[in-house]
Short mmCIF file of C-alpha atoms in Angstrom, two decimals:
data_model
loop_
_atom_site.label_atom_id
_atom_site.label_comp_id
_atom_site.label_asym_id
_atom_site.label_seq_id
_atom_site.Cartn_x
_atom_site.Cartn_y
_atom_site.Cartn_z
CA UNK A 1 16.31 -5.57 -12.61
CA UNK A 2 12.63 -4.93 -13.53
CA UNK A 3 12.26 -3.78 -17.18
CA UNK A 4 9.69 -1.76 -19.10
CA UNK A 5 7.22 -3.59 -21.25
CA UNK A 6 8.29 -4.37 -24.84
CA UNK A 7 6.10 -2.97 -27.59
CA UNK A 8 3.90 -6.12 -28.06
CA UNK A 9 3.01 -6.19 -24.34
CA UNK A 10 2.47 -2.51 -24.14
CA UNK A 11 -0.06 -2.93 -27.00
CA UNK A 12 -1.80 -5.78 -25.06
CA UNK A 13 -1.85 -3.62 -21.75
CA UNK A 14 -3.56 -0.69 -23.65
CA UNK A 15 -6.11 -3.23 -25.04
CA UNK A 16 -6.90 -4.75 -21.60
CA UNK A 17 -6.98 -1.38 -20.16
CA UNK A 18 -9.50 -0.28 -22.46
CA UNK A 19 -11.80 -3.48 -21.87
CA UNK A 20 -11.43 -2.78 -18.03
CA UNK A 21 -12.57 0.71 -18.57
CA UNK A 22 -15.46 -0.42 -20.81
CA UNK A 23 -16.84 -2.64 -18.07
CA UNK A 24 -16.78 0.11 -15.57
CA UNK A 25 -13.62 -0.53 -13.47
CA UNK A 26 -12.24 2.57 -11.75
CA UNK A 27 -8.49 2.18 -10.65
CA UNK A 28 -5.28 4.21 -10.08
CA UNK A 29 -2.72 4.36 -13.05
CA UNK A 30 -1.06 1.08 -13.20
CA UNK A 31 2.53 0.37 -14.13
CA UNK A 32 3.50 -3.03 -15.34
CA UNK A 33 7.17 -4.23 -15.05
CA UNK A 34 8.90 -7.34 -16.69
CA UNK A 35 10.84 -9.54 -14.33
CA UNK A 36 12.50 -12.86 -14.62
CA UNK A 37 11.22 -15.76 -12.67
CA UNK A 38 14.17 -15.33 -9.85
CA UNK A 39 13.42 -11.46 -9.64
CA UNK A 40 9.75 -12.40 -9.23
CA UNK A 41 10.66 -14.73 -6.23
CA UNK A 42 12.68 -12.01 -4.66
CA UNK A 43 10.00 -9.32 -5.00
CA UNK A 44 7.46 -11.96 -3.65
CA UNK A 45 9.71 -12.71 -0.62
CA UNK A 46 9.55 -9.04 0.09
CA UNK A 47 5.86 -9.04 0.18
CA UNK A 48 5.62 -7.47 -3.26
CA UNK A 49 7.86 -4.58 -2.53
CA UNK A 50 11.25 -3.93 -4.16
CA UNK A 51 12.86 -2.84 -1.02
CA UNK A 52 12.32 -3.84 2.79
CA UNK A 53 14.20 -3.62 5.96
CA UNK A 54 17.10 -6.29 6.40
CA UNK A 55 16.04 -9.50 8.12
CA UNK A 56 16.80 -13.20 7.45
CA UNK A 57 13.17 -14.24 7.07
CA UNK A 58 13.22 -12.74 3.52
CA UNK A 59 15.91 -15.08 2.48
CA UNK A 60 14.04 -18.05 3.91
CA UNK A 61 11.00 -17.08 1.94
CA UNK A 62 12.78 -16.68 -1.25
CA UNK A 63 14.35 -20.04 -0.81
CA UNK A 64 10.85 -21.54 -0.32
CA UNK A 65 9.40 -19.77 -3.39
CA UNK A 66 12.48 -20.45 -5.64
CA UNK A 67 12.33 -24.30 -4.64
CA UNK A 68 8.66 -24.40 -5.42
CA UNK A 69 9.16 -23.03 -8.86
CA UNK A 70 12.09 -25.05 -9.67
CA UNK A 71 10.46 -28.29 -8.66
CA UNK A 72 7.22 -27.33 -10.40
CA UNK A 73 5.19 -27.15 -7.15
CA UNK A 74 4.26 -23.63 -7.49
CA UNK A 75 4.20 -20.53 -9.82
CA UNK A 76 3.55 -16.87 -9.11
CA UNK A 77 1.51 -15.38 -11.95
CA UNK A 78 1.07 -11.86 -10.68
CA UNK A 79 2.04 -9.45 -8.06
CA UNK A 80 0.36 -6.02 -7.44
CA UNK A 81 1.07 -3.41 -4.91
CA UNK A 82 -1.71 -1.33 -3.26
CA UNK A 83 -0.23 1.95 -4.02
CA UNK A 84 -0.96 5.18 -6.15
CA UNK A 85 0.07 4.50 -8.73
CA UNK A 86 -0.22 0.72 -8.57
CA UNK A 87 2.60 -1.34 -9.53
CA UNK A 88 2.38 -4.85 -10.89
CA UNK A 89 4.91 -7.51 -12.15
CA UNK A 90 4.80 -9.79 -15.14
CA UNK A 91 7.04 -12.60 -15.61
CA UNK A 92 8.89 -12.41 -18.82
CA UNK A 93 8.71 -16.29 -19.42
CA UNK A 94 4.82 -16.32 -19.37
CA UNK A 95 3.17 -17.00 -22.83
CA UNK A 96 0.97 -14.06 -24.12
CA UNK A 97 -2.39 -15.50 -23.01
CA UNK A 98 -0.90 -15.61 -19.46
CA UNK A 99 0.25 -12.01 -19.73
CA UNK A 100 -3.32 -10.82 -20.85
CA UNK A 101 -4.87 -12.84 -18.13
CA UNK A 102 -2.53 -11.34 -15.33
CA UNK A 103 -3.21 -7.76 -16.68
CA UNK A 104 -7.00 -8.29 -16.53
CA UNK A 105 -6.59 -9.72 -12.99
CA UNK A 106 -4.31 -6.83 -11.88
CA UNK A 107 -6.85 -4.28 -13.00
CA UNK A 108 -9.53 -5.95 -10.92
CA UNK A 109 -7.22 -5.81 -7.85
CA UNK A 110 -6.37 -2.17 -8.37
CA UNK A 111 -10.13 -1.35 -8.93
CA UNK A 112 -10.66 -2.97 -5.51
CA UNK A 113 -7.83 -1.32 -3.82
CA UNK A 114 -9.13 2.20 -4.87
CA UNK A 115 -12.86 1.62 -4.02
CA UNK A 116 -13.22 -0.70 -1.12
CA UNK A 117 -13.82 0.94 2.23
CA UNK A 118 -11.21 -1.31 4.05
CA UNK A 119 -8.28 0.33 1.86
CA UNK A 120 -9.75 3.97 2.37
CA UNK A 121 -7.02 4.74 5.24
CA UNK A 122 -4.13 2.83 3.78
CA UNK A 123 -0.94 4.69 2.77
CA UNK A 124 -1.11 5.19 -1.09
CA UNK A 125 2.61 5.87 -1.09
CA UNK A 126 3.70 2.73 0.53
CA UNK A 127 6.56 1.94 -1.76
CA UNK A 128 8.19 5.12 -0.61
CA UNK A 129 7.52 4.34 2.95
CA UNK A 130 8.85 0.89 2.89
CA UNK A 131 12.06 2.16 1.47
CA UNK A 132 12.17 4.81 4.30
CA UNK A 133 11.67 2.01 6.79
CA UNK A 134 14.38 0.03 5.33
CA UNK A 135 16.82 3.11 5.61
CA UNK A 136 15.82 3.71 9.28
CA UNK A 137 16.48 0.02 10.23
CA UNK A 138 19.62 -0.01 8.49
CA UNK A 139 20.90 2.88 10.20
CA UNK A 140 19.93 1.34 13.56
CA UNK A 141 21.82 -1.89 12.38
CA UNK A 142 24.99 0.07 11.80
CA UNK A 143 24.75 1.86 15.21
CA UNK A 144 23.33 -0.89 17.51
CA UNK A 145 24.54 -4.17 15.48
CA UNK A 146 22.83 -6.71 13.24
CA UNK A 147 22.26 -9.56 15.84
CA UNK A 148 20.53 -7.05 18.38
CA UNK A 149 18.31 -5.54 15.78
CA UNK A 150 17.46 -8.65 14.14
CA UNK A 151 16.55 -10.35 17.56
CA UNK A 152 14.17 -7.49 18.48
CA UNK A 153 12.70 -7.87 15.14
CA UNK A 154 12.14 -11.55 15.52
CA UNK A 155 10.39 -10.91 18.90
CA UNK A 156 8.24 -8.03 17.45
CA UNK A 157 7.17 -10.04 14.48
CA UNK A 158 5.64 -12.64 16.75
CA UNK A 159 3.49 -9.82 18.12
CA UNK A 160 2.64 -7.97 14.95
CA UNK A 161 -1.13 -9.49 14.90
CA UNK A 162 -1.64 -7.64 18.34
CA UNK A 163 -3.25 -4.65 16.78
CA UNK A 164 -6.80 -3.27 16.44
CA UNK A 165 -7.52 -4.05 12.81
CA UNK A 166 -10.75 -1.97 12.99
CA UNK A 167 -8.99 1.21 14.65
CA UNK A 168 -8.68 3.17 11.30
CA UNK A 169 -12.47 3.12 11.00
CA UNK A 170 -13.76 3.57 14.46
CA UNK A 171 -12.69 5.79 17.68
CA UNK A 172 -12.89 3.28 20.80
CA UNK A 173 -11.58 5.86 23.22
CA UNK A 174 -13.31 9.29 23.83
CA UNK A 175 -11.41 12.45 23.19
CA UNK A 176 -9.19 12.79 26.20
CA UNK A 177 -9.42 16.61 26.79
CA UNK A 178 -13.36 16.50 26.40
CA UNK A 179 -13.55 13.40 28.76
CA UNK A 180 -11.43 15.23 31.44
CA UNK A 181 -13.68 18.36 31.21
CA UNK A 182 -16.79 16.32 31.59
CA UNK A 183 -15.26 14.66 34.61
CA UNK A 184 -14.23 17.89 36.19
CA UNK A 185 -17.77 19.18 35.57
CA UNK A 186 -19.15 16.29 37.48
CA UNK A 187 -16.86 16.53 40.35
CA UNK A 188 -17.87 19.90 41.75
CA UNK A 189 -17.52 19.86 45.55
CA UNK A 190 -20.08 21.97 47.31
CA UNK A 191 -19.81 21.00 50.83
CA UNK A 192 -22.77 20.67 53.31
CA UNK A 193 -26.17 22.05 52.17
CA UNK A 194 -27.08 25.31 53.82
CA UNK A 195 -30.57 27.02 54.01
CA UNK A 196 -29.16 30.59 54.31
CA UNK A 197 -26.63 31.84 51.92
CA UNK A 198 -24.80 33.95 54.68
CA UNK A 199 -24.13 30.83 56.71
CA UNK A 200 -22.28 29.12 53.80
CA UNK A 201 -18.78 30.53 54.67
CA UNK A 202 -19.10 29.39 58.33
CA UNK A 203 -20.48 25.82 57.63
CA UNK A 204 -18.33 25.26 54.36
CA UNK A 205 -15.06 27.17 54.89
CA UNK A 206 -12.54 27.22 52.09
CA UNK A 207 -10.32 24.97 53.97
CA UNK A 208 -12.94 22.39 54.29
CA UNK A 209 -13.75 22.66 50.58
CA UNK A 210 -10.14 22.20 49.51
CA UNK A 211 -9.66 19.08 51.78
CA UNK A 212 -12.95 17.64 50.09
CA UNK A 213 -11.62 18.39 46.62
CA UNK A 214 -8.34 16.69 47.41
CA UNK A 215 -10.11 13.57 48.72
CA UNK A 216 -12.31 13.35 45.62
CA UNK A 217 -9.06 13.71 43.49
CA UNK A 218 -7.11 10.94 45.62
CA UNK A 219 -10.05 8.75 45.24
CA UNK A 220 -10.34 9.30 41.43
CA UNK A 221 -6.60 8.48 41.02
CA UNK A 222 -7.01 5.29 42.90
CA UNK A 223 -10.02 4.28 40.89
CA UNK A 224 -8.43 5.19 37.64
CA UNK A 225 -7.56 2.23 35.61
CA UNK A 226 -4.43 2.01 33.29
CA UNK A 227 -5.58 1.96 30.61
CA UNK A 228 -9.09 3.44 31.38
CA UNK A 229 -10.61 0.71 29.13
CA UNK A 230 -9.57 -2.49 27.54
CA UNK A 231 -7.04 -1.71 24.52
CA UNK A 232 -7.02 -3.91 21.39
CA UNK A 233 -3.97 -2.32 20.06
CA UNK A 234 -1.23 -3.91 22.24
CA UNK A 235 1.55 -2.70 20.07
CA UNK A 236 0.41 0.97 20.39
CA UNK A 237 0.02 0.44 24.22
CA UNK A 238 3.60 -0.79 24.24
CA UNK A 239 4.77 2.21 22.14
CA UNK A 240 3.35 4.59 24.60
CA UNK A 241 3.99 2.95 27.90
CA UNK A 242 6.79 0.35 27.75
CA UNK A 243 10.34 1.55 28.84
CA UNK A 244 11.70 0.89 25.30
CA UNK A 245 15.01 2.34 24.03
CA UNK A 246 14.80 4.89 21.11
CA UNK A 247 15.87 2.48 18.62
CA UNK A 248 13.44 -0.26 19.81
CA UNK A 249 10.48 2.22 19.78
CA UNK A 250 11.30 3.21 16.20
CA UNK A 251 11.53 -0.23 14.85
CA UNK A 252 8.36 -1.23 16.75
CA UNK A 253 6.55 1.58 15.17
CA UNK A 254 7.76 0.58 11.64
CA UNK A 255 6.56 -2.85 12.19
CA UNK A 256 3.23 -1.75 13.47
CA UNK A 257 2.65 0.71 10.56
CA UNK A 258 3.24 -2.21 8.18
CA UNK A 259 0.95 -4.57 10.01
CA UNK A 260 -1.69 -1.90 9.64
CA UNK A 261 -0.96 -1.52 5.96
CA UNK A 262 -1.44 -5.34 5.33
CA UNK A 263 -4.29 -5.79 7.51
CA UNK A 264 -7.06 -4.75 4.98
CA UNK A 265 -5.73 -7.32 2.46
CA UNK A 266 -6.18 -10.01 5.14
CA UNK A 267 -9.61 -8.71 5.76
CA UNK A 268 -10.76 -8.77 2.16
CA UNK A 269 -8.73 -11.89 0.81
CA UNK A 270 -11.87 -13.64 -0.46
CA UNK A 271 -13.57 -10.62 -1.79
CA UNK A 272 -10.32 -9.20 -3.40
CA UNK A 273 -9.29 -12.25 -5.13
CA UNK A 274 -12.64 -13.22 -6.18
CA UNK A 275 -13.20 -9.76 -7.71
CA UNK A 276 -10.11 -9.86 -9.58
CA UNK A 277 -10.77 -13.41 -10.77
CA UNK A 278 -14.30 -12.50 -11.73
CA UNK A 279 -12.87 -9.70 -14.03
CA UNK A 280 -10.06 -11.52 -15.66
CA UNK A 281 -12.79 -14.20 -16.51
CA UNK A 282 -15.08 -11.76 -17.74
CA UNK A 283 -12.64 -9.67 -19.85
CA UNK A 284 -10.71 -12.83 -21.20
CA UNK A 285 -13.81 -14.82 -22.27
CA UNK A 286 -15.98 -11.75 -23.62
CA UNK A 287 -13.21 -9.71 -25.09
CA UNK A 288 -9.61 -10.52 -25.18
CA UNK A 289 -9.28 -14.29 -25.77
CA UNK A 290 -8.38 -15.41 -29.41
CA UNK A 291 -9.68 -18.88 -30.68
CA UNK A 292 -6.06 -20.40 -30.44
CA UNK A 293 -5.78 -19.27 -26.81
CA UNK A 294 -8.91 -20.78 -25.32
CA UNK A 295 -7.47 -24.16 -24.33
CA UNK A 296 -4.32 -22.60 -22.67
CA UNK A 297 -6.55 -20.08 -20.91
CA UNK A 298 -8.94 -22.64 -19.69
CA UNK A 299 -6.10 -24.95 -18.41
CA UNK A 300 -4.38 -22.04 -16.44
CA UNK A 301 -7.66 -20.54 -15.09
CA UNK A 302 -8.79 -23.93 -13.85
CA UNK A 303 -5.53 -24.44 -12.08
CA UNK A 304 -5.92 -21.25 -10.21
CA UNK A 305 -9.61 -22.21 -9.34
CA UNK A 306 -8.66 -25.64 -8.18
CA UNK A 307 -9.54 -26.59 -4.62
CA UNK A 308 -7.46 -29.07 -2.57
CA UNK A 309 -9.11 -31.00 0.23
CA UNK A 310 -9.26 -29.48 3.63
CA UNK A 311 -8.71 -25.80 2.56
CA UNK A 312 -10.53 -22.96 1.19
CA UNK A 313 -9.35 -21.53 -2.20
CA UNK A 314 -10.29 -17.70 -1.92
CA UNK A 315 -10.09 -17.31 -5.68
CA UNK A 316 -12.75 -20.03 -6.00
CA UNK A 317 -14.93 -19.18 -3.17
CA UNK A 318 -14.80 -15.51 -4.05
CA UNK A 319 -15.58 -15.67 -7.68
CA UNK A 320 -18.49 -18.09 -7.30
CA UNK A 321 -19.88 -15.84 -4.72
CA UNK A 322 -19.67 -12.82 -6.92
CA UNK A 323 -21.27 -14.56 -9.85
CA UNK A 324 -24.01 -15.88 -7.42
CA UNK A 325 -24.76 -12.33 -6.32
CA UNK A 326 -25.02 -10.98 -9.73
CA UNK A 327 -27.32 -13.95 -10.78
CA UNK A 328 -29.54 -13.26 -7.89
CA UNK A 329 -29.93 -9.68 -8.44
CA UNK A 330 -30.48 -10.28 -12.16
CA UNK A 331 -33.14 -12.58 -11.40
CA UNK A 332 -34.59 -11.04 -8.42
CA UNK A 333 -33.79 -13.78 -6.06
CA UNK A 334 -33.91 -11.75 -2.84
CA UNK A 335 -36.22 -9.92 -0.68
CA UNK A 336 -39.28 -10.85 1.48
CA UNK A 337 -41.08 -12.57 -1.35
CA UNK A 338 -38.15 -14.81 -2.20
CA UNK A 339 -37.46 -15.54 1.42
CA UNK A 340 -41.03 -16.76 2.05
CA UNK A 341 -41.35 -18.80 -1.04
CA UNK A 342 -41.02 -22.51 -0.09
CA UNK A 343 -42.00 -24.06 -3.39
CA UNK A 344 -38.73 -25.59 -4.62
CA UNK A 345 -40.12 -25.72 -8.27
CA UNK A 346 -40.94 -21.97 -8.13
CA UNK A 347 -37.60 -21.10 -6.76
CA UNK A 348 -35.89 -22.92 -9.38
CA UNK A 349 -37.76 -21.09 -12.20
CA UNK A 350 -37.75 -17.69 -10.40
CA UNK A 351 -36.61 -14.89 -12.76
CA UNK A 352 -37.97 -11.44 -12.62
CA UNK A 353 -35.52 -10.13 -15.26
CA UNK A 354 -34.33 -7.21 -13.10
CA UNK A 355 -30.89 -7.09 -14.60
CA UNK A 356 -29.45 -5.42 -11.38
CA UNK A 357 -26.71 -7.85 -10.83
CA UNK A 358 -23.84 -5.81 -12.21
CA UNK A 359 -24.83 -2.69 -10.36
CA UNK A 360 -25.26 -4.92 -7.09
CA UNK A 361 -21.71 -6.30 -7.24
CA UNK A 362 -20.08 -2.95 -7.68
CA UNK A 363 -22.17 -1.72 -4.73
CA UNK A 364 -20.96 -4.82 -2.57
CA UNK A 365 -17.41 -4.21 -3.80
CA UNK A 366 -17.51 -0.94 -2.20
CA UNK A 367 -19.01 -1.54 1.30
CA UNK A 368 -18.08 -5.04 2.39
CA UNK A 369 -15.32 -7.06 3.81
CA UNK A 370 -14.94 -10.85 3.96
CA UNK A 371 -16.80 -11.17 7.22
CA UNK A 372 -19.88 -9.05 6.25
CA UNK A 373 -19.66 -10.48 2.54
CA UNK A 374 -19.92 -14.15 3.75
CA UNK A 375 -22.40 -13.35 6.56
CA UNK A 376 -24.83 -11.42 4.16
CA UNK A 377 -24.67 -13.25 0.89
CA UNK A 378 -23.65 -16.88 1.68
CA UNK A 379 -26.95 -18.92 1.10
CA UNK A 380 -27.97 -22.51 1.74
CA UNK A 381 -28.49 -22.91 -2.01
CA UNK A 382 -24.89 -21.58 -2.58
CA UNK A 383 -23.38 -23.91 0.10
CA UNK A 384 -25.18 -26.88 -1.29
CA UNK A 385 -24.18 -26.21 -4.75
CA UNK A 386 -20.29 -25.58 -3.86
CA UNK A 387 -20.34 -28.64 -1.67
CA UNK A 388 -19.24 -26.98 1.42
CA UNK A 389 -18.95 -28.74 4.75
CA UNK A 390 -17.36 -28.87 8.10
CA UNK A 391 -14.56 -31.49 8.53
CA UNK A 392 -12.65 -32.66 11.58
CA UNK A 393 -10.60 -35.53 12.88
CA UNK A 394 -12.24 -38.60 14.06
CA UNK A 395 -10.09 -40.09 16.92
CA UNK A 396 -12.04 -43.40 16.96
CA UNK A 397 -11.42 -43.98 13.14
CA UNK A 398 -7.98 -42.14 13.33
CA UNK A 399 -8.84 -40.18 10.08
CA UNK A 400 -10.12 -36.71 8.77
CA UNK A 401 -13.87 -36.89 7.74
CA UNK A 402 -16.83 -34.80 7.10
CA UNK A 403 -18.56 -33.76 10.35
CA UNK A 404 -21.58 -31.75 9.11
CA UNK A 405 -23.23 -30.34 6.07
CA UNK A 406 -25.66 -28.21 7.98
CA UNK A 407 -25.63 -24.60 6.64
CA UNK A 408 -25.50 -22.70 9.90
CA UNK A 409 -22.47 -24.72 10.96
CA UNK A 410 -20.79 -24.37 7.71
CA UNK A 411 -21.30 -20.62 7.79
CA UNK A 412 -20.21 -20.20 11.34
CA UNK A 413 -17.02 -22.23 10.76
CA UNK A 414 -16.18 -19.96 7.91
CA UNK A 415 -16.92 -16.69 9.84
CA UNK A 416 -15.01 -18.00 12.83
CA UNK A 417 -11.92 -18.57 10.74
CA UNK A 418 -12.26 -14.99 9.23
CA UNK A 419 -12.85 -13.18 12.45
CA UNK A 420 -9.36 -11.52 13.48
CA UNK A 421 -7.95 -13.72 10.80
CA UNK A 422 -8.84 -16.55 12.78
CA UNK A 423 -6.38 -15.76 15.62
CA UNK A 424 -7.55 -15.04 19.38
CA UNK A 425 -8.55 -11.45 20.26
CA UNK A 426 -6.14 -10.19 23.04
CA UNK A 427 -6.69 -6.85 24.88
CA UNK A 428 -4.61 -4.76 27.49
CA UNK A 429 -6.75 -4.48 30.67
CA UNK A 430 -4.21 -3.33 33.19
CA UNK A 431 -0.76 -1.79 32.88
CA UNK A 432 -0.32 -2.01 36.62
CA UNK A 433 -1.69 -5.25 37.82
CA UNK A 434 -1.89 -5.86 41.31
CA UNK A 435 -0.07 -2.58 41.88
CA UNK A 436 3.02 -4.10 40.73
CA UNK A 437 3.69 -2.53 37.36
CA UNK A 438 2.93 -6.00 35.74
CA UNK A 439 0.98 -6.20 32.69
CA UNK A 440 -2.29 -7.91 32.36
CA UNK A 441 -3.78 -9.04 29.12
CA UNK A 442 -7.25 -10.75 28.49
CA UNK A 443 -8.18 -13.30 26.01
CA UNK A 444 -11.75 -12.78 24.55
CA UNK A 445 -12.68 -16.47 24.77
CA UNK A 446 -14.91 -17.47 21.70
CA UNK A 447 -15.00 -21.28 22.24
CA UNK A 448 -11.29 -21.82 21.12
CA UNK A 449 -8.72 -22.21 23.78
CA UNK A 450 -5.29 -20.50 23.56
CA UNK A 451 -2.51 -22.81 22.35
CA UNK A 452 -0.26 -23.30 25.39
CA UNK A 453 2.89 -23.08 23.61
CA UNK A 454 1.86 -20.11 21.45
CA UNK A 455 0.80 -18.27 24.61
CA UNK A 456 3.94 -19.02 26.60
CA UNK A 457 6.11 -17.71 23.77
CA UNK A 458 3.88 -14.66 23.20
CA UNK A 459 4.22 -13.78 26.80
CA UNK A 460 8.09 -14.26 26.78
CA UNK A 461 8.29 -11.84 24.04
CA UNK A 462 5.91 -9.29 25.45
CA UNK A 463 7.92 -9.36 28.85
CA UNK A 464 11.16 -8.68 26.85
CA UNK A 465 9.38 -5.31 25.70
CA UNK A 466 7.58 -4.65 29.07
CA UNK A 467 10.70 -5.45 31.19
CA UNK A 468 8.25 -6.54 34.06
CA UNK A 469 6.12 -9.72 34.56
CA UNK A 470 3.22 -10.19 31.84
CA UNK A 471 0.12 -12.06 32.39
CA UNK A 472 -2.92 -13.19 30.37
CA UNK A 473 -6.31 -14.11 31.65
CA UNK A 474 -7.89 -16.86 29.70
CA UNK A 475 -10.17 -19.87 30.00
CA UNK A 476 -9.57 -23.51 30.07
CA UNK A 477 -12.48 -25.94 30.68
CA UNK A 478 -14.75 -23.03 31.48
CA UNK A 479 -12.52 -22.14 34.50
CA UNK A 480 -10.47 -18.82 34.62
CA UNK A 481 -6.61 -19.20 34.40
CA UNK A 482 -4.08 -16.47 34.53
CA UNK A 483 -0.88 -17.42 32.53
CA UNK A 484 2.33 -15.47 33.81
CA UNK A 485 5.93 -15.02 32.67
CA UNK A 486 8.24 -13.14 35.04
CA UNK A 487 11.29 -13.15 32.87
CA UNK A 488 12.54 -16.47 34.30
CA UNK A 489 9.92 -19.04 34.56
CA UNK A 490 6.28 -19.66 33.47
CA UNK A 491 3.45 -20.04 36.03
CA UNK A 492 -0.34 -20.21 36.06
CA UNK A 493 -3.19 -20.03 38.66
CA UNK A 494 -6.70 -20.43 38.60
CA UNK A 495 -9.04 -17.34 39.15
CA UNK A 496 -12.67 -16.63 39.46
CA UNK A 497 -14.29 -15.07 36.11
#
C-alpha cells in the first residue's frame, strides 16, 4: 500500500515546492506517496489510478511493465494524476537525486494540468469518479456475469477513439429548441395570394391551409436527416440511438467519460512532457542540485531525453521547443523584421535583449495544444538544429531510410501524426441508411487509406452495438467504396463520391 513520505523526503518536497513557486508555477495541492516498484507497476497498469473497473487488460499491462523493469529495459520514474488535489507517486528505491528530479517534474505537470485550456473541462475529481466507475461495473459483473461484461468492454474499448475530442470546447450542433422555432417561423403556410382581404376565406379555406401544412410537414420529415449533420462523437450517437441494454448503455457511458478525460493528455503530450522536463531541468540545475549529485542527475536526465531511431521523444522535442521559444523571445527573433531578414550573419547575431522569453512560454502554456504548438513555433532553424527528417521504407533497397529533410514536409508529417492522435476521422452521417435502419459512417480521407483489417473489425464491433448492418464510406485509389458488415459477412461496393 502507498505510504506517506518519510521526514527527509517531506523536507525535500517542501524545498522543491518553494523553488517551483519561486519560478512562478501555479498548481493544485500536490500529494506525494511512496510505493514499491511492484506497486508502481500496478498503478501504472491502471493508467495512474489506484482503482479501475475489472478487466483482463490491466493484468496484461502489469506483466509487460513488470518484465520491462525486471529485465532492465524500462523504469517508471513518476506518475501524476490530473486531479484536484494532484496525486503523484515516488518509487521508494530511487536515490535522493531522482526523488528531487521527479518532484520538480511533477510540479511542472500539475501547473500544466491546472492552466492549459485543454484541461479546463476535465473532471478534477477523477480519482473518486474512477472508483465509482469500478463499483458500477462490478455490480453489472455480479448481475450479468464476468464473461459477458468483459466481452462487451473488449468491443467498446476498440471504439473508444470514436469521440469528438474538441466537443468540450465548441458546439457543433445548434440548440434544438431554437432551431425548431426558427424552422417553424420559416414554414408559415399562407395559401394563394389574394388582392382583397374579404376574399381570403373563400380562396384559402381553413381545410385547404391545413392540408398544405400537413404536406409541408410530411416533406420536412422525409427530408430530415438522421442525424441532421455529421456527428463526430460516434459513441454518443450509439448511446442515444442504439438499442442497448441498460447495462450496456451504462458501461458504454463509463468508457466514453474516461476517453474524454484522457483525450487532453493525448492532445498535449509533447507540450506537457516538455513543460515538465523544462522545469525539472531549470529547478535542478539552478537551485536543487548539490555538487555530488550532478553526474547522477546528468545521467538520468540524458536517459530520459534520449531519442531512438524512427521515433519522436516527446520529452526531448518538447523541452527543446520550449527553450527555443524562450530564447527567440528573449532575443527578439520574431515578427516582421525578423522574418524579412535574409542575411544569415545578421540572423545569427540577432539579439534585441527583450527578455520576454519567460513571459512568452507561460502564455503559450495556457493557450496552445500540440498541433497549434508545432504549427506556430516550429521553425526551419529549429528543424535543422534538431536534425528532423521524414523517413520511410525503400522497397528497392529493402531498408528504412531518410526520404526528405525539407522543412514543410517535416512539419506536415509531424502535424499529420498529431491530428486526431494520428487516427482516421470517422463521422456518423446516416442512422437510417437507404431507409433500412442501417448505420452509415464516413471517413474523412486525408491522404491515408483505412487499414482493411482495422476497418473490418471496427465494423464488426459497431454492428454488435447497433444490431443492424453497419457501413462506412471511404476512398481507395481515389475511388469511393462502401465497406459493409451485416452481422454475418463483410462486403464492399464502389460508389460515386
